[in-house]
Short mmCIF file of C-alpha atoms (C1' of nucleotides) in Angstrom, two decimals:
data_model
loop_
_atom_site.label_atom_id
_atom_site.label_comp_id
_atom_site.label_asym_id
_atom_site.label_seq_id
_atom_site.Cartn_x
_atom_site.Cartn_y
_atom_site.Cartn_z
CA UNK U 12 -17.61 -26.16 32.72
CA UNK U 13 -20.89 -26.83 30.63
CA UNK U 14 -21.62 -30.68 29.74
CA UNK U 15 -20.64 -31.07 26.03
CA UNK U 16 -24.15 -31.25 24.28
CA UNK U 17 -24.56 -26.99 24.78
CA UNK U 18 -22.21 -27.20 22.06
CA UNK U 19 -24.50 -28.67 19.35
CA UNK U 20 -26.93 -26.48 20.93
CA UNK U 21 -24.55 -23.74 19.30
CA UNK U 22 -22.81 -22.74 22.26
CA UNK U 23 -20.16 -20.45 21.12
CA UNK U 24 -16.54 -22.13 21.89
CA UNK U 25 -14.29 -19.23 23.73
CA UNK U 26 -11.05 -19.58 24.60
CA UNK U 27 -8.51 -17.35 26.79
CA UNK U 28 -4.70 -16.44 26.98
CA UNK U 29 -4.24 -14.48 29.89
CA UNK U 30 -1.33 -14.41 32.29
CA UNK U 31 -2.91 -12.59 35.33
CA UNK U 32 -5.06 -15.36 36.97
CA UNK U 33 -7.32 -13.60 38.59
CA UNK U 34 -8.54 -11.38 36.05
CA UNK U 35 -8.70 -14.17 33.98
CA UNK U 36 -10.77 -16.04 36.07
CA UNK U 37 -13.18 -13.02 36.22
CA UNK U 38 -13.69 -12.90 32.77
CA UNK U 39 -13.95 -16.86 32.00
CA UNK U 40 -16.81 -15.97 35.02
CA UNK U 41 -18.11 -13.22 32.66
CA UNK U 42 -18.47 -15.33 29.84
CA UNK U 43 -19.66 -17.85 30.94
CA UNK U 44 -22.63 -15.95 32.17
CA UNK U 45 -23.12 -14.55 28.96
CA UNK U 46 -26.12 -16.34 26.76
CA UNK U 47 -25.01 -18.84 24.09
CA UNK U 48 -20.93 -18.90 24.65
CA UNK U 49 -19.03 -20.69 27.42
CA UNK U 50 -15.19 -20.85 28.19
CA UNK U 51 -14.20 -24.00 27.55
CA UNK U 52 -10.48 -23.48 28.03
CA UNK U 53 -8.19 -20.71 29.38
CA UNK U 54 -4.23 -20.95 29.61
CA UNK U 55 -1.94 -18.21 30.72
CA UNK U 56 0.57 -18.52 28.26
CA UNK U 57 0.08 -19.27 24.13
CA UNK U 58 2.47 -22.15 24.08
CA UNK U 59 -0.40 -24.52 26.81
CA UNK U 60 -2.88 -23.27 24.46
CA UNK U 61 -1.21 -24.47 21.00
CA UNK U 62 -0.84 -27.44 22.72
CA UNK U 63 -3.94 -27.74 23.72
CA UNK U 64 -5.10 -27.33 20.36
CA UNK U 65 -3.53 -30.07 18.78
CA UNK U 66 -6.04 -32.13 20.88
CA UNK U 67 -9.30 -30.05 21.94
CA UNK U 68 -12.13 -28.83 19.50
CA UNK U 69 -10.90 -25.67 18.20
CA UNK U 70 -12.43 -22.38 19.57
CA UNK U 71 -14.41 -19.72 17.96
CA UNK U 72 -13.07 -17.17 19.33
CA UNK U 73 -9.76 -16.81 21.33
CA UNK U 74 -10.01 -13.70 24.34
CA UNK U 75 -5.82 -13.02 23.68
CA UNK U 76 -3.20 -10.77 25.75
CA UNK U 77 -0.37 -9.58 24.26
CA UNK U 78 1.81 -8.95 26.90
CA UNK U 79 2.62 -13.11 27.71
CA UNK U 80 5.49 -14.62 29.24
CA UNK U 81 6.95 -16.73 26.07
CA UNK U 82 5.56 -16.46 22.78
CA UNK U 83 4.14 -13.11 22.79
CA UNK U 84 0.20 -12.69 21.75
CA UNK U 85 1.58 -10.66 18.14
CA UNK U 86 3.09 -14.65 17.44
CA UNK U 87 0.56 -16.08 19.19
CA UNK U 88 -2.01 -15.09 16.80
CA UNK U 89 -0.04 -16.76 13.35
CA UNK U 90 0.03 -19.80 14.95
CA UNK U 91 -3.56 -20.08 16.39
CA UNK U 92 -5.02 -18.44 13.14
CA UNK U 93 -2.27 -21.83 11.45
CA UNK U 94 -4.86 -24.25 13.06
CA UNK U 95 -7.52 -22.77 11.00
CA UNK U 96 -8.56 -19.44 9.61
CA UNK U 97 -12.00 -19.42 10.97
CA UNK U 98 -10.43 -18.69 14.37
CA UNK U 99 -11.68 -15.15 15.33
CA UNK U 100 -8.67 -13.33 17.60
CA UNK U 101 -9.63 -10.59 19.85
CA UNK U 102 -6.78 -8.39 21.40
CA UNK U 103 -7.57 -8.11 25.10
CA UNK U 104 -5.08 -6.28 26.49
CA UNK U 105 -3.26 -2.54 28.33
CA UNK U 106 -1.59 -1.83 25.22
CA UNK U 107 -2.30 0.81 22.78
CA UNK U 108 1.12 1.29 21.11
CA UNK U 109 0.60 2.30 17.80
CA UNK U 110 3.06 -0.54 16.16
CA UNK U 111 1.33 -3.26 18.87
CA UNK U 112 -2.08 -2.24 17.47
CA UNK U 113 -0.71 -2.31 13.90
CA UNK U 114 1.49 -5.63 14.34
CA UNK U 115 -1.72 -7.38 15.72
CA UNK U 116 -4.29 -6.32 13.11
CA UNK U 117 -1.91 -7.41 10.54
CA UNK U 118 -1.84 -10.42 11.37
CA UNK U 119 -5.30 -10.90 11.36
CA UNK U 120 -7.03 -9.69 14.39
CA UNK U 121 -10.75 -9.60 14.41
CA UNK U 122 -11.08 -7.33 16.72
CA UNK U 123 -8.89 -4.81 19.55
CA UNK U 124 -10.47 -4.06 23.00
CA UNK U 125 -8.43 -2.54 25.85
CA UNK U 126 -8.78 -4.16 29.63
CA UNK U 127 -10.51 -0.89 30.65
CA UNK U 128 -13.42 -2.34 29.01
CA UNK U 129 -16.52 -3.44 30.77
CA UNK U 130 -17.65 -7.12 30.73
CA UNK U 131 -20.77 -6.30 28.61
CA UNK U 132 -18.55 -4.51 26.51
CA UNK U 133 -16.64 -7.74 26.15
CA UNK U 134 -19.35 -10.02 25.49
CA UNK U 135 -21.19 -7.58 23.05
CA UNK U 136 -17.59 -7.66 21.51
CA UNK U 137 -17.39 -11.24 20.93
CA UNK U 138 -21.03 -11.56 19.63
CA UNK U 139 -20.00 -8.58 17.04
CA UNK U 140 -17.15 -11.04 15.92
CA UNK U 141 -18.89 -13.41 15.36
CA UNK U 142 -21.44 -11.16 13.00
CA UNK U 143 -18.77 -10.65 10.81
CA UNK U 144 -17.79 -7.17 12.63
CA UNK U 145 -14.56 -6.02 14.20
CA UNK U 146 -15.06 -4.41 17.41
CA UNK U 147 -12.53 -2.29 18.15
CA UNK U 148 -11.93 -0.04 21.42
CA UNK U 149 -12.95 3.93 20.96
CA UNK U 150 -9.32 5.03 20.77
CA UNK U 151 -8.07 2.03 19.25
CA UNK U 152 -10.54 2.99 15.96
CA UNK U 153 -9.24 6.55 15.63
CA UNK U 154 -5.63 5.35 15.91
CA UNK U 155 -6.66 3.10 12.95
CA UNK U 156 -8.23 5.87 10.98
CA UNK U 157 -5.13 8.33 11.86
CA UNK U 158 -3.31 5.50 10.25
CA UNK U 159 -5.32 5.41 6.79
CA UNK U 160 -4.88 9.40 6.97
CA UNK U 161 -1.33 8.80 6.84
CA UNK U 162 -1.38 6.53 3.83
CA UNK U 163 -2.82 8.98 1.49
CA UNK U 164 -1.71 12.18 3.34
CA UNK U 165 0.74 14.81 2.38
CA UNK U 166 1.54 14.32 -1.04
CA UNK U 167 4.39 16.09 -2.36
CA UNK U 168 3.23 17.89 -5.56
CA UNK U 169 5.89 17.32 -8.19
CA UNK U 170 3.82 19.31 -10.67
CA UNK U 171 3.51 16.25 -13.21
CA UNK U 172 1.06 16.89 -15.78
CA UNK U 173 -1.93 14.86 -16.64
CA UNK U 174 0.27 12.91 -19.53
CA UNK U 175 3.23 12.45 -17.47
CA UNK U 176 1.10 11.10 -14.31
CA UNK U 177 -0.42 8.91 -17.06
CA UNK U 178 2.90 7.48 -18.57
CA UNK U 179 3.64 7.22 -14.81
CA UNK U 180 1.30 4.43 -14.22
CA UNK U 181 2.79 2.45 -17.08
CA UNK U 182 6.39 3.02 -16.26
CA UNK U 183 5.42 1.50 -12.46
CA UNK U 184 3.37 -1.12 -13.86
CA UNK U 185 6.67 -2.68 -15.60
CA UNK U 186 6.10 -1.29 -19.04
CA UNK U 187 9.24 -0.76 -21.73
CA UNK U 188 9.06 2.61 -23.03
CA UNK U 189 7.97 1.11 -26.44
CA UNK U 190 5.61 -0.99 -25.12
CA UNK U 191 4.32 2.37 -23.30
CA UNK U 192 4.30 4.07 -27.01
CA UNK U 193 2.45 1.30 -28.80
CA UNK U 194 -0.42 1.38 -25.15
CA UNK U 195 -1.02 5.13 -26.08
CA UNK U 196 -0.36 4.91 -29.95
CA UNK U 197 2.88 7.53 -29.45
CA UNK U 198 5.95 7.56 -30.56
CA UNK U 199 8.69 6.22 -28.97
CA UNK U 200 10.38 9.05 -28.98
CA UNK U 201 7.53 11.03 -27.26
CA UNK U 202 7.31 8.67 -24.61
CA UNK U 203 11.12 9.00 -24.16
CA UNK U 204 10.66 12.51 -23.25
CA UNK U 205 8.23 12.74 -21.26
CA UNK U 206 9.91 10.25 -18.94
CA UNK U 207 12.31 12.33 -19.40
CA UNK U 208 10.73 15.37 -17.82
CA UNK U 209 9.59 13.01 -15.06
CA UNK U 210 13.02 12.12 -14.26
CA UNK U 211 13.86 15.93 -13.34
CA UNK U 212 10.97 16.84 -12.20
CA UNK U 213 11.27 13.74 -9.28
CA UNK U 214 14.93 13.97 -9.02
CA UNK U 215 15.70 10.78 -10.29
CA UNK U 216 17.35 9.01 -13.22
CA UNK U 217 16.24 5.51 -13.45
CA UNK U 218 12.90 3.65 -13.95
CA UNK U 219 13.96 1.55 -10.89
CA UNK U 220 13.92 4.89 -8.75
CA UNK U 221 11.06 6.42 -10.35
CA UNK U 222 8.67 2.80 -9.06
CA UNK U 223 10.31 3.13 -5.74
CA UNK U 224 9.79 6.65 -5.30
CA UNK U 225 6.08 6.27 -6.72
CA UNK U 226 5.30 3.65 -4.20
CA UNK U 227 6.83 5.73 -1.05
CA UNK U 228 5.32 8.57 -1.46
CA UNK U 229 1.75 7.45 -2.74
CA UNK U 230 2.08 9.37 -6.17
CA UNK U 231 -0.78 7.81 -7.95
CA UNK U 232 -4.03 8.23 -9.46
CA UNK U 233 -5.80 11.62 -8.38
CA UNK U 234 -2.85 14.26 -7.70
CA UNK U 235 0.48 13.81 -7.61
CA UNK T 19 -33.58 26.18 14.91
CA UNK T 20 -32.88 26.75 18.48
CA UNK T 21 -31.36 29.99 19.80
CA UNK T 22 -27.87 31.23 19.97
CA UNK T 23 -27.33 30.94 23.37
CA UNK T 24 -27.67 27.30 23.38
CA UNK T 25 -24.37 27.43 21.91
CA UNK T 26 -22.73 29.06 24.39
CA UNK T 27 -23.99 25.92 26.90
CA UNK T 28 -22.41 23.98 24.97
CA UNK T 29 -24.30 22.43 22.28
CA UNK T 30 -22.20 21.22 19.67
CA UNK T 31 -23.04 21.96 16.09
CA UNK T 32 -23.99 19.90 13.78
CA UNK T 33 -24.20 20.11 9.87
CA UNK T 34 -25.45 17.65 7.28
CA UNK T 35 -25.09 16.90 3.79
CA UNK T 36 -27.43 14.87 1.80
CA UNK T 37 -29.75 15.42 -1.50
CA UNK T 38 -32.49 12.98 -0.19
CA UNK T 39 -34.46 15.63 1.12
CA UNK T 40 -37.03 13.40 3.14
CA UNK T 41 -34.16 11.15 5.02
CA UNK T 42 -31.87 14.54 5.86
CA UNK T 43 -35.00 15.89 7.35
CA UNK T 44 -36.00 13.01 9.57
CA UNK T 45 -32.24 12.77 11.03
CA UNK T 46 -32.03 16.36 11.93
CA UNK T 47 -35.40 15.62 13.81
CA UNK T 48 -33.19 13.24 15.20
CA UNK T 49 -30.52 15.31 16.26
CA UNK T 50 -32.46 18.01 17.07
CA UNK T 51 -33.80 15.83 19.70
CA UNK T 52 -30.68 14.58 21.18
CA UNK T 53 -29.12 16.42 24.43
CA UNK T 54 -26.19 18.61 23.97
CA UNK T 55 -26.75 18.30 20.03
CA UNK T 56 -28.30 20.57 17.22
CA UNK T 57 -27.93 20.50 13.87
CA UNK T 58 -27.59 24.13 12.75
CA UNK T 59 -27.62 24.06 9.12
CA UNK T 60 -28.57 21.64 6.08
CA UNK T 61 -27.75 21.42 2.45
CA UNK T 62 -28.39 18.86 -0.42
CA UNK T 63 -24.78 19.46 -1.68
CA UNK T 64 -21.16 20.61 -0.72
CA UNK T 65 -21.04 23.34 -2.31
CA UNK T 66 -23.69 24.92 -0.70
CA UNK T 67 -22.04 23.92 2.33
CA UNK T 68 -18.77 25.42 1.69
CA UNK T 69 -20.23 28.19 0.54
CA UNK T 70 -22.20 28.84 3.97
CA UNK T 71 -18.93 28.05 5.76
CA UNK T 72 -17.29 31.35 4.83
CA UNK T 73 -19.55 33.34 7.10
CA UNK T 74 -21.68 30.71 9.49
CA UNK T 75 -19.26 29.70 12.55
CA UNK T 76 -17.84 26.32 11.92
CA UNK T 77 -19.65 23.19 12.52
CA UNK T 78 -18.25 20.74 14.99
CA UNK T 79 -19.36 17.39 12.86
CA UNK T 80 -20.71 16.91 9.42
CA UNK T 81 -22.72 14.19 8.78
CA UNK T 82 -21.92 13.70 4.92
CA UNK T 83 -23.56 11.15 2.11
CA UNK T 84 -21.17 10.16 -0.58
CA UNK T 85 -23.18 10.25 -3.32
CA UNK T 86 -23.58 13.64 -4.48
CA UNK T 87 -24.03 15.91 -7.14
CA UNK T 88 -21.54 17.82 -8.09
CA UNK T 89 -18.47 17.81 -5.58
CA UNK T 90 -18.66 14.07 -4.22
CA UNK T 91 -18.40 13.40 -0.41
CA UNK T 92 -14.74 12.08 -0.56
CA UNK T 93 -13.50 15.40 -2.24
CA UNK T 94 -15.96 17.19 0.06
CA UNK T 95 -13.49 16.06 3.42
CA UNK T 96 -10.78 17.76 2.00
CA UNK T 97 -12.57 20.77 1.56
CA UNK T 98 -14.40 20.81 4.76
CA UNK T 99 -11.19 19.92 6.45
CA UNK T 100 -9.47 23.39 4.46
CA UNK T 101 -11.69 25.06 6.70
CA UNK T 102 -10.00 23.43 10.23
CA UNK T 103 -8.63 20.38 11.06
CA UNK T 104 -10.89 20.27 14.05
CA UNK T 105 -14.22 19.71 11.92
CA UNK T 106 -15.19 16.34 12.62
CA UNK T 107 -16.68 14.79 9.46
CA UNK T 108 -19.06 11.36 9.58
CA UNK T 109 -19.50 9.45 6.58
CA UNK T 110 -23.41 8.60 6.52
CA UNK T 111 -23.80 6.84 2.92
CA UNK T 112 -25.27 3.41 1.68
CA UNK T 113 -21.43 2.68 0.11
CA UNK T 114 -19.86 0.13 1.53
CA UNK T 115 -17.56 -0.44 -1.49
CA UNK T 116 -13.78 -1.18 -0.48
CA UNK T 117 -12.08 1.37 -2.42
CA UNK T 118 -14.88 4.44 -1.39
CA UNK T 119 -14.27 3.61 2.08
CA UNK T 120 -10.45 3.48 1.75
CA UNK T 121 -10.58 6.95 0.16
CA UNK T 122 -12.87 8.35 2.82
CA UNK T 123 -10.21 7.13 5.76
CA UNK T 124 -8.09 8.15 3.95
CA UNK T 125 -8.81 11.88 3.29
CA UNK T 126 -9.74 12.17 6.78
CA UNK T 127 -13.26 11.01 8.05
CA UNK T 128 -13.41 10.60 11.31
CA UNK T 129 -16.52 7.64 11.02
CA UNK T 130 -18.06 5.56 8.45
CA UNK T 131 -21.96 4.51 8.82
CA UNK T 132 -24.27 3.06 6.80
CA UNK T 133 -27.49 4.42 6.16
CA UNK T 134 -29.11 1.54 7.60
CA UNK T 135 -27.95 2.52 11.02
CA UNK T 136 -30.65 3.34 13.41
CA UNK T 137 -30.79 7.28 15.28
CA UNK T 138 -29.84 6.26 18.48
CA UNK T 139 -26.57 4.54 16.97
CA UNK T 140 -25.76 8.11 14.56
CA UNK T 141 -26.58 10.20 17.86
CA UNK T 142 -24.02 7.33 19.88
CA UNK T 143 -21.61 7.71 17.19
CA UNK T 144 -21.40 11.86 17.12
CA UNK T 145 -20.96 11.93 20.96
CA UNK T 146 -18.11 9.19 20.41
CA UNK T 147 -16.75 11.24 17.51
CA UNK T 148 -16.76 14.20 19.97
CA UNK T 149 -14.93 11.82 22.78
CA UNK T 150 -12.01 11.67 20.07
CA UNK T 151 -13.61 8.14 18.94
CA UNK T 152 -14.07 6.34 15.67
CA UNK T 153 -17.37 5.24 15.00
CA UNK T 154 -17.35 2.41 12.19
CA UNK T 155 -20.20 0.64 11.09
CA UNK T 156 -19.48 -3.00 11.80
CA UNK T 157 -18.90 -4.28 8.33
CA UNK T 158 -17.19 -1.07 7.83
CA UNK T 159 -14.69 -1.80 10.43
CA UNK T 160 -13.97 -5.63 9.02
CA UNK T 161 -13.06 -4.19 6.07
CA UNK T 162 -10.99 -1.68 7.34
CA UNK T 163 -8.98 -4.47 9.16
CA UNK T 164 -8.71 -6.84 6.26
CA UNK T 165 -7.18 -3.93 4.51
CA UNK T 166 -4.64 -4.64 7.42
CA UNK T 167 -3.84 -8.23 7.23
CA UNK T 168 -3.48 -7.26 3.02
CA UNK T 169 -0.68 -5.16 3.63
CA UNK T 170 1.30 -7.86 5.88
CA UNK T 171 -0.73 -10.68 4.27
CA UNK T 172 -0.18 -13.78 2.51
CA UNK T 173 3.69 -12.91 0.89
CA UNK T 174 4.15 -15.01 -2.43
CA UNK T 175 7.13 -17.19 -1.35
CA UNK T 176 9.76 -17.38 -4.64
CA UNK T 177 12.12 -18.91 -2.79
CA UNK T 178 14.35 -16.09 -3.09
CA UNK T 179 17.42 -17.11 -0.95
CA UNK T 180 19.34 -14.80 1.38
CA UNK T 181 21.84 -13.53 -0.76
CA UNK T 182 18.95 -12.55 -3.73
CA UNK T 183 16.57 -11.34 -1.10
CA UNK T 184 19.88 -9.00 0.17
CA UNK T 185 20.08 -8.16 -2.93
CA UNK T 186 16.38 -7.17 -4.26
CA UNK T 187 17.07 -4.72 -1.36
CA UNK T 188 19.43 -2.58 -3.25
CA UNK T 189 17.51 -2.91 -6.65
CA UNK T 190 14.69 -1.61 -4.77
CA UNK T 191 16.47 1.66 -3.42
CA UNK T 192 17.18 2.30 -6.72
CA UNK T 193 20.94 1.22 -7.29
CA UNK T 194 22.84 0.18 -10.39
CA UNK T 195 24.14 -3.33 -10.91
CA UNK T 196 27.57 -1.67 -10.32
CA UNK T 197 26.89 0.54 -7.41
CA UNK T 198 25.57 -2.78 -5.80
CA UNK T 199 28.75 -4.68 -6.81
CA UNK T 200 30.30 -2.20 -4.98
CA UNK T 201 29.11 -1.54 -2.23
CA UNK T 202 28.99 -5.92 -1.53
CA UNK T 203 32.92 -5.57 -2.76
CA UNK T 204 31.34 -8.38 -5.17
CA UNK T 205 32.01 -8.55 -9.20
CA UNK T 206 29.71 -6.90 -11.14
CA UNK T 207 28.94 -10.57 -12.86
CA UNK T 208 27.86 -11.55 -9.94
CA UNK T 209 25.53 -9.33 -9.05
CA UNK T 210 24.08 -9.86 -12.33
CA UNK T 211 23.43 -13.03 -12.28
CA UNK T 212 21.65 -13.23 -8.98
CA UNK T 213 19.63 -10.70 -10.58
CA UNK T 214 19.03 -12.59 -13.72
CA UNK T 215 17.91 -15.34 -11.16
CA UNK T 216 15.96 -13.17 -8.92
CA UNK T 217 14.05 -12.33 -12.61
CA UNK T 218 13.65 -16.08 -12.87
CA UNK T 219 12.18 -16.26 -9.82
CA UNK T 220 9.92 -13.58 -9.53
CA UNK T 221 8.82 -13.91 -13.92
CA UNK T 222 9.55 -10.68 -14.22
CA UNK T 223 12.72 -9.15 -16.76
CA UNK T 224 13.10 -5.41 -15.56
CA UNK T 225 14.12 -4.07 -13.04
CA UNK T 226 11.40 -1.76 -12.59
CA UNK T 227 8.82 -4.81 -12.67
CA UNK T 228 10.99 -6.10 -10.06
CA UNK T 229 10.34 -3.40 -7.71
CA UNK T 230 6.84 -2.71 -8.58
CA UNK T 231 6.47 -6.38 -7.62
CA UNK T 232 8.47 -6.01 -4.72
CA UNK T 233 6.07 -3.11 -3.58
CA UNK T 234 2.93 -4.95 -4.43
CA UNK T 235 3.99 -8.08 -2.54
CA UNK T 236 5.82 -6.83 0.42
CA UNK T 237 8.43 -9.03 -0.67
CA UNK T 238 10.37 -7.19 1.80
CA UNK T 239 12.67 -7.93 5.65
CA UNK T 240 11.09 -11.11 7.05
CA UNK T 241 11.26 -13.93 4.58
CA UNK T 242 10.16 -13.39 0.80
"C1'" DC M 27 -4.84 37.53 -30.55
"C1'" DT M 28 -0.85 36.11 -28.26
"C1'" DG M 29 2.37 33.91 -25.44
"C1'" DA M 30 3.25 30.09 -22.35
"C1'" DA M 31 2.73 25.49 -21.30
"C1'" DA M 32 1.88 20.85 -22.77
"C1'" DA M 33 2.09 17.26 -25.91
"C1'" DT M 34 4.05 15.51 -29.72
"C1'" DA M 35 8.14 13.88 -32.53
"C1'" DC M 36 12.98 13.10 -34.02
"C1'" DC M 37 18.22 12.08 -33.73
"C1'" DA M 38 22.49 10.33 -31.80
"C1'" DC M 39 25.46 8.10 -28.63
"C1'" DG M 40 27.40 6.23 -24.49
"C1'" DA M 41 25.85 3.69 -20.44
"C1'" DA M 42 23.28 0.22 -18.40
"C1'" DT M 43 20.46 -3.69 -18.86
"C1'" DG M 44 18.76 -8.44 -20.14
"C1'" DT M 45 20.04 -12.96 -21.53
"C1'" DG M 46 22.26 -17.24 -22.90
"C1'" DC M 47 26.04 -19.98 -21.75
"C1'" DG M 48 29.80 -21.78 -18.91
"C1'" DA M 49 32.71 -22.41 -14.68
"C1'" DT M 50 34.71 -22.78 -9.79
"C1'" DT M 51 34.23 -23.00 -4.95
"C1'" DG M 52 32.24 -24.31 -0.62
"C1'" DC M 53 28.63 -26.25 2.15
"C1'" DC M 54 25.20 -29.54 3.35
"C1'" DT M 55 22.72 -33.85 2.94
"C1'" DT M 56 22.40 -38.42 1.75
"C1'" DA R 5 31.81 -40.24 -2.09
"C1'" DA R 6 28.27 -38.03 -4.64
"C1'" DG R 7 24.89 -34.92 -5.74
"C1'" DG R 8 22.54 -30.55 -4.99
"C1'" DC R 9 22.37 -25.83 -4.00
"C1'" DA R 10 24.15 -21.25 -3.17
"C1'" DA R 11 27.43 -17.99 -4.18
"C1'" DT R 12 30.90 -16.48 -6.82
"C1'" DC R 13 32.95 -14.86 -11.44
"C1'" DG R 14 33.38 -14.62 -16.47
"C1'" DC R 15 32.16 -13.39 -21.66
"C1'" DA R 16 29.34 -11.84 -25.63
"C1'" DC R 17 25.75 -9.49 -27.78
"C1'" DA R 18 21.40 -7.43 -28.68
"C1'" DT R 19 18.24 -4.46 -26.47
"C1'" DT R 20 16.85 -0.81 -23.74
"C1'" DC R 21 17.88 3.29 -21.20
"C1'" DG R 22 19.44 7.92 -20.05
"C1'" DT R 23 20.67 12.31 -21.80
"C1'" DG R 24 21.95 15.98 -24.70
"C1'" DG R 25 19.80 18.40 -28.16
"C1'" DT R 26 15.96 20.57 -31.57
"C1'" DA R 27 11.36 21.31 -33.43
"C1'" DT R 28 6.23 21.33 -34.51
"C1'" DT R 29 1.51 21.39 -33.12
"C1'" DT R 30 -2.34 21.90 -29.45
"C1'" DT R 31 -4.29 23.96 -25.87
"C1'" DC R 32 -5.60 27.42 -23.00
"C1'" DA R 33 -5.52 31.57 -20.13
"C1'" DG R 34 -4.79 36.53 -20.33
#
DNA sequence: CTGAAAATACCACGAATGTGCGATTGCCTT
DNA sequence: AAGGCAATCGCACATTCGTGGTATTTTCAG
């Protein structure tokens, strides 16, 4: 390990959870190789490493598995990112289960490389963190993207008209009918029916299950 | 423009879409250059495009700029895509605003650079587009993952306790105070008044607020 | 010009909701 | 033992909603 003062030199601070020993030997040798960031610590479970933590400097960036004996990585990354929010998490791991991938960026991974990946592609990886980017592994991205395409995809077409997608917005946003009619100087009557004529035209009878249904299945601003 | 049978080696198609004349010329000089790569055809808007696309054979990746006249970039996807799913379309555009990106992914862009982004890294990104890849500028991609951590993100804690929380549930799906009674075999009082405190809670006094709040928040499974 | 669709407006009435107030029971902590 | 909190149940009343109608005016494509 590097004598203390290459950290005010601005030696990045890297840290590693990583059950398999010997792989995680030969990437604390990668790193350490690398210019400007040295492995300070490694640990093969998350609970030695939160302990660890209560004590040592904190890290700048933490190389995590998710697949650990224990607390899992998903966990793992809550409490680490607890100690402070300016520690960057990057997924290191064989999984690329879509609700893994999804679990672990929620929770506020900075980046999501697979162990396929080469060292330089590791290194580069933690330098892009730590640029403010999030790497993120070729096939990992697109599952992210397919993601996004689901959000907004298929929108069933309820054939609302432009006023009733309008009134729409104010009905989900909490509004009383009459508070609706004074917002779009109508009558409250007017307002009353064209809710009405949402109602049938989504199948529903209540504002409750008109907000639900709106949120569910995306129906806002360009075409519902 | 190189010959026809060129295709037939293999060289994947390109098209691009962008009204700054000068800067759409220089990057097919670009991609003209690159191995394996041509760019076939060029227009300054999408409608031109889509109008060449009913009798030119389909492009394999559009490079496409945002900010057009006439038929923007994000409405563009959906039109290219009408064509067949398996177009490829890259977002090349100097907006890095949160809610153009979000619509891009979201209609079905299958990479988001910047403008700033050198040749080499647009001719990188195609190939990786081609490799079923997602290539995301690196400011792009942070974004894209904060998006994440927002949806699972910081929940408002109310301090909503179990039996309100249960409760919220049913509001949610769209129930009535007495279906909910019911189906709890609890009085109907009671279910109104953990509502009336669940509206205490959360400031709200409808029931549709309540679930619009609910959707907003995630105040939903874990702990609200 | 003409007909259809959309937007506007009104009425009436039962059902459901929102709200203020009070009360009992059980559990947990101090 | 005492206090606090959660969960339960109750009543009353004004407000809002949901639903059945009908009807006029705008708008817009054929």
């Amino acid at each position: 390990m590097k004598p203390i003062d290459l950290l005010a030199q601005g030696q990045v601070n890297i840290w590693m959870v990583e059950d398999n020993s010997r792989y995680r030997k030969s990437l604390e040798a990668v790193v350490n190789s690398a210019d400007g960031m040295v492995c300070r610590e490694s640990f093969s479970t998350c609970e030695e490493a939160l302990v660890r933590m209560e004590e040592a400097p904190l890290p700048d960036v933490i190389l995590l598995d998710i697949g650990l004996p224990g607390i899992s990585g998903i966990k793992g990354i809550q409490r680490f990112k607890s100690f402070s929010m300016d520690i960057h998490i990057v997924i290191l791991t064989i999984y690329e289960d879509n609700d893994v991938v999804f679990d672990a960026l929620c929770e506020g991974a900075s980046g999501y490389l697979l162990k396929d990946s080469s060292p330089e592609k590791i290194v580069d990886s933690i330098r892009e963190v730590l640029q403010g980017g999030a790497p993120l592994n070729m096939r990992i991205a697109h599952k992210v993207l397919q993601l996004f395409s689901r959000i907004k995809g298929r929108r069933p077409d309820y054939g609302l008209t432009d006023r009733e997608k309008e009134i729409l917005q104010y009905v989900v946003s909490g509004m009383t009918k009459q508070q609706i009619a004074d917002t779009l100087f109508l009558s409250f009557h007017t307002v009353n029916t064209h809710i009405k004529n949402i109602y049938k035209k989504l199948e529903v009878n209540t504002k409750a299950a008109v907000v639900s249904k709106a949120y569910r299945e995306n129906l806002f601003n360009p075409d519902v």
